[in-house]
PDB file of C-alpha atoms in Angstrom:
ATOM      1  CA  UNK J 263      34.304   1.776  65.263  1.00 71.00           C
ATOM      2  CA  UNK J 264      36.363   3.990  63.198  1.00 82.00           C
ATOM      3  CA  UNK J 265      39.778   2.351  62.304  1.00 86.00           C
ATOM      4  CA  UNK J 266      41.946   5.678  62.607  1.00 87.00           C
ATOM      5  CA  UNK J 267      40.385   6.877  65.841  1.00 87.00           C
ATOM      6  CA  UNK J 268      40.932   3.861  67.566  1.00 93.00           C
ATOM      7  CA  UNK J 269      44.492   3.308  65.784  1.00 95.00           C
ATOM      8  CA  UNK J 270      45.404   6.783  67.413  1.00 93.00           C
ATOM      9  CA  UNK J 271      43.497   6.036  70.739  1.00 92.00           C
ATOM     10  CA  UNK J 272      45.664   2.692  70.908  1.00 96.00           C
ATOM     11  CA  UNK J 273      49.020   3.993  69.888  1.00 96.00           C
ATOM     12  CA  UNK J 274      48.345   6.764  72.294  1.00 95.00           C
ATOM     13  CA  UNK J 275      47.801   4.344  75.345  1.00 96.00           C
ATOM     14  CA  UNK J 276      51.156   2.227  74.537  1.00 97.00           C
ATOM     15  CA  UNK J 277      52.897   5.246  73.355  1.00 97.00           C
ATOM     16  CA  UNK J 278      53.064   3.936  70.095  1.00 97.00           C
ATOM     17  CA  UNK J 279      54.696   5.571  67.202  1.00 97.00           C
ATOM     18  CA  UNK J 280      52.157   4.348  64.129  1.00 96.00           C
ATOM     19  CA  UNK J 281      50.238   8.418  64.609  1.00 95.00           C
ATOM     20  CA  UNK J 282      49.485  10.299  61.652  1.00 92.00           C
ATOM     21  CA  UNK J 283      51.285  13.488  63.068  1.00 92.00           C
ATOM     22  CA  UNK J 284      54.792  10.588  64.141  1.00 95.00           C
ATOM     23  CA  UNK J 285      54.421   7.832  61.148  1.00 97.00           C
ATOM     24  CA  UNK J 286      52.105   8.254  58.837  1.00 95.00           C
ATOM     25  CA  UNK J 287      52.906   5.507  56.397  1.00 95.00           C
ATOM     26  CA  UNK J 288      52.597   2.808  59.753  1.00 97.00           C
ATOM     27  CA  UNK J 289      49.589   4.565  60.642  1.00 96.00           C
ATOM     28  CA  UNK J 290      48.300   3.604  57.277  1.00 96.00           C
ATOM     29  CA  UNK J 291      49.476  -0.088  57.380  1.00 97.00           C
ATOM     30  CA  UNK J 292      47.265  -0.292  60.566  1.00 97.00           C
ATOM     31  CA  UNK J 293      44.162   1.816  58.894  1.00 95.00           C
ATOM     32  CA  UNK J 294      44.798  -0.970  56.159  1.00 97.00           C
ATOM     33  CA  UNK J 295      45.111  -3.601  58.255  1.00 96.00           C
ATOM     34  CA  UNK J 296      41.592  -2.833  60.524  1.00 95.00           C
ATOM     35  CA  UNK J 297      39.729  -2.767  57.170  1.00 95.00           C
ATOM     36  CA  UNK J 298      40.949  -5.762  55.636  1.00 96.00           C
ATOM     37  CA  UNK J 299      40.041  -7.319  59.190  1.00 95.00           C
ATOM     38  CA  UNK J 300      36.673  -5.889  59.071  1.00 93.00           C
ATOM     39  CA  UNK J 301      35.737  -6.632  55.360  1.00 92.00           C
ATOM     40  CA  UNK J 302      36.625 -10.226  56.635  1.00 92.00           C
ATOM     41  CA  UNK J 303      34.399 -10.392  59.461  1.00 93.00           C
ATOM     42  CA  UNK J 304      31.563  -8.695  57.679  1.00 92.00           C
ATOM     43  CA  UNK J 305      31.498 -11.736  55.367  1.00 89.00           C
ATOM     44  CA  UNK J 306      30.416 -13.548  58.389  1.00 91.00           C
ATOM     45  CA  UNK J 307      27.320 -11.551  58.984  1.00 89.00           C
ATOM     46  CA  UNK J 308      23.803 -11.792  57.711  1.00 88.00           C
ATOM     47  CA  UNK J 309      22.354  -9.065  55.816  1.00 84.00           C
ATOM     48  CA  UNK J 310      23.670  -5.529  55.287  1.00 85.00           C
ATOM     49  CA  UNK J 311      26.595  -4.582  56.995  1.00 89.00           C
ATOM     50  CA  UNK J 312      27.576  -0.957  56.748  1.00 88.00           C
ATOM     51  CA  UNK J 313      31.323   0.549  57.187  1.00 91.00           C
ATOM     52  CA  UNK J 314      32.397   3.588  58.130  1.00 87.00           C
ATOM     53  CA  UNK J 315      35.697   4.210  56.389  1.00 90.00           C
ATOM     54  CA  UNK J 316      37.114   1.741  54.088  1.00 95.00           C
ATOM     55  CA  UNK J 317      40.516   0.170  51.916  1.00 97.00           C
ATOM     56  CA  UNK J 318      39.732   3.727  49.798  1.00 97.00           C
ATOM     57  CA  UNK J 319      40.161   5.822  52.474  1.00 95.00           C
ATOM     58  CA  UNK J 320      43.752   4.439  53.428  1.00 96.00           C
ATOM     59  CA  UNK J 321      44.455   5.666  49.683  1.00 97.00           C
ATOM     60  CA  UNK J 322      42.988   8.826  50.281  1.00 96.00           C
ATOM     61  CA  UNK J 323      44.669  10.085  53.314  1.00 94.00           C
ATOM     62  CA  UNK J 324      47.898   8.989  51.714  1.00 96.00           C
ATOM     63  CA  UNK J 325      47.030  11.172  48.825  1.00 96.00           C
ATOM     64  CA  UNK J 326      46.094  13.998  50.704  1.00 94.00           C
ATOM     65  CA  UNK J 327      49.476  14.009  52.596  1.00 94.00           C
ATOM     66  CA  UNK J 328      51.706  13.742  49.385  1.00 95.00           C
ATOM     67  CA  UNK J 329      53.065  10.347  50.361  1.00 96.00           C
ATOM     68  CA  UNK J 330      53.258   7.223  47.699  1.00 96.00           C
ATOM     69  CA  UNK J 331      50.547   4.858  47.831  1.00 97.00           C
ATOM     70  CA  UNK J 332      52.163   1.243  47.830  1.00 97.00           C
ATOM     71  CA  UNK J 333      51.067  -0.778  44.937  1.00 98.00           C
ATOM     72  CA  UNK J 334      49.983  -3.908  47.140  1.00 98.00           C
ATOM     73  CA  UNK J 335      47.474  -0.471  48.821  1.00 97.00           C
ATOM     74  CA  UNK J 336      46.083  -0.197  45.617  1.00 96.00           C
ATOM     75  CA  UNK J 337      45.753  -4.075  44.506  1.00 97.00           C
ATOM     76  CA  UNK J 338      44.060  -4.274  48.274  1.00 97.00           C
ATOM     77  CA  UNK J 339      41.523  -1.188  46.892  1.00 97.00           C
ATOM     78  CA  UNK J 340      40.555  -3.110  43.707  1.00 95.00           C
ATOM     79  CA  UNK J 341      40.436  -6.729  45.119  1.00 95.00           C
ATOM     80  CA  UNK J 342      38.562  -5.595  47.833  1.00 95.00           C
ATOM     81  CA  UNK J 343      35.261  -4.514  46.708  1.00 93.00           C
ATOM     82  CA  UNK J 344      32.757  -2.595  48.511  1.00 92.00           C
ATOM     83  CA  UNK J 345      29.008  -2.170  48.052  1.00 89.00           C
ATOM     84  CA  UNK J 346      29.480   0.156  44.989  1.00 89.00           C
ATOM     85  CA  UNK J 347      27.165   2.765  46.324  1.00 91.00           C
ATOM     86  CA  UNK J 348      28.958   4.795  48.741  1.00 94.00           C
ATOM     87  CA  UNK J 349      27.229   7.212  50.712  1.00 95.00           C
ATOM     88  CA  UNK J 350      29.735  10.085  51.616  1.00 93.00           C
ATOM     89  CA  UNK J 351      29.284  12.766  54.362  1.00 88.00           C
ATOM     90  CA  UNK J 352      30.026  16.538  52.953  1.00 88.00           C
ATOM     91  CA  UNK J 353      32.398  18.848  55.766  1.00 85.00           C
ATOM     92  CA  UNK J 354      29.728  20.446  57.839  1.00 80.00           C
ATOM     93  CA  UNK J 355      30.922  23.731  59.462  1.00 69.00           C
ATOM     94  CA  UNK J 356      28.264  23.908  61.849  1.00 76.00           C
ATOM     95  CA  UNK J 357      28.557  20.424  63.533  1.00 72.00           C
ATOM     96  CA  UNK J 358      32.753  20.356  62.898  1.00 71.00           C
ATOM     97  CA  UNK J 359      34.566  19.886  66.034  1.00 69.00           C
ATOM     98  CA  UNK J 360      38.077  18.319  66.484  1.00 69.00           C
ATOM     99  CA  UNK J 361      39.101  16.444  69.092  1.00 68.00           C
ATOM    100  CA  UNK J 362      41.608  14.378  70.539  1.00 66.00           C
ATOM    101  CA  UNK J 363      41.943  11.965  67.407  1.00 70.00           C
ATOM    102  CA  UNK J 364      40.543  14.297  64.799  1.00 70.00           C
ATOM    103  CA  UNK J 365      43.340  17.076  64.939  1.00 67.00           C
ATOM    104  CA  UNK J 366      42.032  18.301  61.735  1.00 74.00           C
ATOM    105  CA  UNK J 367      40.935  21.507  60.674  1.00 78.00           C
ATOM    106  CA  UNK J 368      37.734  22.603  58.831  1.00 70.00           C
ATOM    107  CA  UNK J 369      39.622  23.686  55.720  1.00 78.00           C
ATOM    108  CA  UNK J 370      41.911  19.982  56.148  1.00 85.00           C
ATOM    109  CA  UNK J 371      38.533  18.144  56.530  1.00 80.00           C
ATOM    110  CA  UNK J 372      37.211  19.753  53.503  1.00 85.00           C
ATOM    111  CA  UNK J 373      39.975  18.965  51.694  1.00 88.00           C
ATOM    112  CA  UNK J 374      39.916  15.447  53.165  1.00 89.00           C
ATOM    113  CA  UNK J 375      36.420  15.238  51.626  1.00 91.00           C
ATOM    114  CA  UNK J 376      37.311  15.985  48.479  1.00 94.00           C
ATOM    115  CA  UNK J 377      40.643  13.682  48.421  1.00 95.00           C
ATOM    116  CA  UNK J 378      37.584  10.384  49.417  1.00 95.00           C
ATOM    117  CA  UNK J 379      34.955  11.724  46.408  1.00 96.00           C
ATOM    118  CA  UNK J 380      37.993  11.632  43.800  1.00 97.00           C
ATOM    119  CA  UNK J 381      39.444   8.333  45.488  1.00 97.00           C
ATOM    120  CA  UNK J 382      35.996   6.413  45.418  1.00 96.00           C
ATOM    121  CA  UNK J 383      35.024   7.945  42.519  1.00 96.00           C
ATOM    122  CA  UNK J 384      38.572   6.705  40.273  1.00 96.00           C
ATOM    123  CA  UNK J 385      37.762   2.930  41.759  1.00 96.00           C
ATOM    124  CA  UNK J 386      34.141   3.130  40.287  1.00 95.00           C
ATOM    125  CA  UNK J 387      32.079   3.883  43.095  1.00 96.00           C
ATOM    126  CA  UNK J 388      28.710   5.519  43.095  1.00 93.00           C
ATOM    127  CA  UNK J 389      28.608   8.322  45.277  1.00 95.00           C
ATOM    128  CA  UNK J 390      25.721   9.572  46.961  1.00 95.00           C
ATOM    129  CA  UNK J 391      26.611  12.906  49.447  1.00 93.00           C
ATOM    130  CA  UNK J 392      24.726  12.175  52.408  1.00 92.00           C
ATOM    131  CA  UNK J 393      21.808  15.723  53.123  1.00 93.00           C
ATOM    132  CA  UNK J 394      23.094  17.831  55.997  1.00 89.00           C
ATOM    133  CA  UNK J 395      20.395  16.754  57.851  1.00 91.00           C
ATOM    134  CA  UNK J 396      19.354  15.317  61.499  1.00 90.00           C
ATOM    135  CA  UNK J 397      20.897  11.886  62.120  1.00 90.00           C
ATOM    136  CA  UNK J 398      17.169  10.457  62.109  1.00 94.00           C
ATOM    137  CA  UNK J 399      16.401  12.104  58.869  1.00 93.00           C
ATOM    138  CA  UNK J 400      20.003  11.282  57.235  1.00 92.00           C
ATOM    139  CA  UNK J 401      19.456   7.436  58.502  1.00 92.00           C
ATOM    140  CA  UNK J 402      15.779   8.102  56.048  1.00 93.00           C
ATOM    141  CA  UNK J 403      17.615   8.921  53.481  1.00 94.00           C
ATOM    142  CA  UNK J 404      20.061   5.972  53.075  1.00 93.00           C
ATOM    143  CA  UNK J 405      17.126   3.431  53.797  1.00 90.00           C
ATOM    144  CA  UNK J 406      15.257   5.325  51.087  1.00 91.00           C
ATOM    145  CA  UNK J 407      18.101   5.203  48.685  1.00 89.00           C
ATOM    146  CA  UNK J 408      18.219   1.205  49.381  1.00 85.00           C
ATOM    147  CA  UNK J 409      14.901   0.851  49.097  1.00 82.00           C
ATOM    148  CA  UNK J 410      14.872   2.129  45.204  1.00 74.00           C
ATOM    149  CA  UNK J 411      14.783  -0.390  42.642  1.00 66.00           C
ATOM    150  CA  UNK J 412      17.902  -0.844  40.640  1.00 56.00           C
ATOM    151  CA  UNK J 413      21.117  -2.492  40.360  1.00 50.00           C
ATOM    152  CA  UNK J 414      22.493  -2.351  44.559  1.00 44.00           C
ATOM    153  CA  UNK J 415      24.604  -5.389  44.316  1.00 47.00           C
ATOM    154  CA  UNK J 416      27.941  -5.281  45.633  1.00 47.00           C
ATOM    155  CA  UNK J 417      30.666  -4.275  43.269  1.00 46.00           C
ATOM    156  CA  UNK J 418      32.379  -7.687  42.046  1.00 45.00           C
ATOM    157  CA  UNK J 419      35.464  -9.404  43.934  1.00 44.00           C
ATOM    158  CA  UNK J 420      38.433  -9.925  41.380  1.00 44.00           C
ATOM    159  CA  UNK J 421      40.768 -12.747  42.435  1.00 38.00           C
TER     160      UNK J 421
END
């Protein structure tokens, strides 16, 4: 599950102040928080364990709202490594709804988009944009791209 949507659906049902629209900078202690959490439990799985946001994201959003990213944010970012492919969905006006956690806009999802391409892409990260496509057919697509020979190893851990 999506760390921000279920931040905001939690902090909604306790009346919580750690919102992006109340506190944004304890919204994104708990965004960085959920995917430290989940990088941790991934290590426990077996075989490939794909996430839907990420410790770059957290950067991202604070960068797209003009507020400082802490330094221990970005020592988190280049600690903790991700696959470095990323696959990254483009804005797509003709699925694009908001909704109760996703007060965004079109033209603020766009430009959320472009705030995770230069993010990912300034920690080193492949990224491949995802076809505007079916689910069935996009889900093709990333096996496809797995598939391909070549080097898919995990970006290194630094200590």
């Amino acid at each position: 599950m999506e760390a921000g949507r279920t931040i905001i659906q939690d902090q909604t049902a306790i009346g919580g102040p750690a919102l992006p629209w109340i506190d944004p900078s304890a919204f994104a202690e708990l965004m960085l928080c959920w995917e430290l959490r989940s990088l941790r439990l991934a290590r426990e799985q077996a075989g490939t364990v794909f996430f839907d946001r990420g410790i770059p994201d957290v950067i991202g959003y604070l960068r797209l709202i003009k507020r400082p990213v802490p330094a221990h944010l970005e020592r988190a970012a280049r600690r903790f490594r991700y696959h470095r492919t990323v696959f990254i969905a483009p804005p797509w006006p003709e699925i694009f709804a908001p909704d109760a956690e996703r007060r965004q806009t079109l033209a603020e999802a766009a430009a959320t988009y472009d705030a995770m391409v230069a993010t990912y892409g300034g920690l080193g990260y492949e990224l491949v944009e995802l076809p505007k496509a079916p689910v069935a057919e996009r889900l093709r697509f990333v096996l496809d791209r797995l598939a391909e020979p070549g080097p898919l190893t995990p970006a290194p851990l630094t200590p």
